[in-house]
Tab-separated table of C-alpha atoms in Angstrom:
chain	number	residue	atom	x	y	z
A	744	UNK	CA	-30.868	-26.258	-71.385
A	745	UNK	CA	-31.473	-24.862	-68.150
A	746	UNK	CA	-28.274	-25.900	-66.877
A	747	UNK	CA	-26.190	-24.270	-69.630
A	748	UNK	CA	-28.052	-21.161	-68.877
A	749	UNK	CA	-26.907	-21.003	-65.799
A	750	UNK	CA	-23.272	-21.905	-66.299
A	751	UNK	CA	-23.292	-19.116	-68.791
A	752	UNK	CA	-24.683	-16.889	-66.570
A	753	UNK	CA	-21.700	-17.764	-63.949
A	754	UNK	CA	-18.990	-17.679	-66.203
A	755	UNK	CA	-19.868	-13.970	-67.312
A	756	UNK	CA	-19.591	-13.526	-63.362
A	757	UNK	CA	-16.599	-14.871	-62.858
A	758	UNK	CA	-15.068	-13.257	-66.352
A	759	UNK	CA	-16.720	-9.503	-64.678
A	760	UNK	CA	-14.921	-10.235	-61.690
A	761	UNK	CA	-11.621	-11.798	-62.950
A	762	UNK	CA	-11.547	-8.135	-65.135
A	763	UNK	CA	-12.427	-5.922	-62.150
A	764	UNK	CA	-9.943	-7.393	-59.420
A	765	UNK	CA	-6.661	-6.173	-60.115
A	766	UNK	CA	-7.108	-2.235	-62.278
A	767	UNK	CA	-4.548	-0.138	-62.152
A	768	UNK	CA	-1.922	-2.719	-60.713
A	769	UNK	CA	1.109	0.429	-60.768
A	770	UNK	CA	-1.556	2.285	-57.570
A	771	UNK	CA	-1.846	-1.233	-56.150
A	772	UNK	CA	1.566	-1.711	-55.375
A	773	UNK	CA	0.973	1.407	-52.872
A	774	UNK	CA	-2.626	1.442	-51.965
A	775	UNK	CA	-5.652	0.064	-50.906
A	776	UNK	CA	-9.073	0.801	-50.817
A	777	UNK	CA	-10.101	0.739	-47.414
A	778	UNK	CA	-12.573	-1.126	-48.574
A	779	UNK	CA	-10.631	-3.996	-49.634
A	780	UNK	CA	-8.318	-3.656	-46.556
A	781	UNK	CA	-11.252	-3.574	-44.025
A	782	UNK	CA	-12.522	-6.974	-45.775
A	783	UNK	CA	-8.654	-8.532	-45.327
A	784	UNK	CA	-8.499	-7.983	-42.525
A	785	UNK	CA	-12.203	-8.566	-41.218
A	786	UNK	CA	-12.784	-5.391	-39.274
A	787	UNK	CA	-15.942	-3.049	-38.711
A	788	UNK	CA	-15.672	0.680	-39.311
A	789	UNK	CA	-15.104	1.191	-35.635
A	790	UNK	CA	-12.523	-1.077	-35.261
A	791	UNK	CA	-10.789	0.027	-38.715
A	792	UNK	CA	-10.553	3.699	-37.157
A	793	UNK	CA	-9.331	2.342	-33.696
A	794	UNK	CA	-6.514	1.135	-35.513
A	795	UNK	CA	-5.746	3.303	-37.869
A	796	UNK	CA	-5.222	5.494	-35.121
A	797	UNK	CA	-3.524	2.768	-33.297
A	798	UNK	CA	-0.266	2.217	-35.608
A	799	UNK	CA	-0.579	5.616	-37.393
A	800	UNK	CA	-1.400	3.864	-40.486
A	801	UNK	CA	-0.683	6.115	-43.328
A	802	UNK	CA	-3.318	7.254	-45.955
A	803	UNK	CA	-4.897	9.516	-48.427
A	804	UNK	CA	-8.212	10.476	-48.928
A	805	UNK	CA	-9.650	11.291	-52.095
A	806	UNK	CA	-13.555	12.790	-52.044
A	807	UNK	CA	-15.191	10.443	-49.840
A	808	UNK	CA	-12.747	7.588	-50.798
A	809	UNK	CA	-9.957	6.786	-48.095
A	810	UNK	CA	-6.648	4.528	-49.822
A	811	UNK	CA	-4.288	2.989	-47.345
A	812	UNK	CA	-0.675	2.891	-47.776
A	813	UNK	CA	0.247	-0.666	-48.678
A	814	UNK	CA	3.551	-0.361	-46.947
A	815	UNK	CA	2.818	0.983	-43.599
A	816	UNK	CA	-0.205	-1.804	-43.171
A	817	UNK	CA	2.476	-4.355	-44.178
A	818	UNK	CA	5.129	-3.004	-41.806
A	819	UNK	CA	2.475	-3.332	-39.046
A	820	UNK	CA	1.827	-6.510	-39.844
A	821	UNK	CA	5.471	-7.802	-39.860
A	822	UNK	CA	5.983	-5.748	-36.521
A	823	UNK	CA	3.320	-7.947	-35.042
A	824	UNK	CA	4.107	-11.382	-35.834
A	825	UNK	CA	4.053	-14.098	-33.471
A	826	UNK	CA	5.800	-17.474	-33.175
């Protein structure tokens, strides 16, 4: 019984989480938390300012909340591929 407990329990997580990953999908398409964008792309606070400053990424800031522009992370991103 103890086993189905827990199963439950993780499938209610999983459900929560599957619900909560993708609101509002139309924002989405143009921004990101920075949040979510510091995570991608595995950077501390101090290294997420050095390059926002870096490449001039674009972004708006909204009470205490700061959204990146989807497109000029991704143009930085193509501009820096390597072979």
């Amino acid at each position: 019984m103890e086993n189905l407990s827990e199963i439950k329990k993780l499938l209610e997580t999983l459900l929560k989480r599957l619900e909560a990953q993708n609101p509002c999908p139309e924002i989405r398409r143009d921004w990101i938390p920075k949040q979510e964008l510091q995570s991608f792309l595995g950077f501390a606070n101090t290294q997420m300012a050095t390059h926002e400053k870096k490449y001039n990424w674009i972004y708006t800031t909204i009470g205490k909340q700061k959204f990146y522009s989807t497109k000029s992370v991704s143009n930085i991103l193509n501009q820096n591929i390597s072979a």
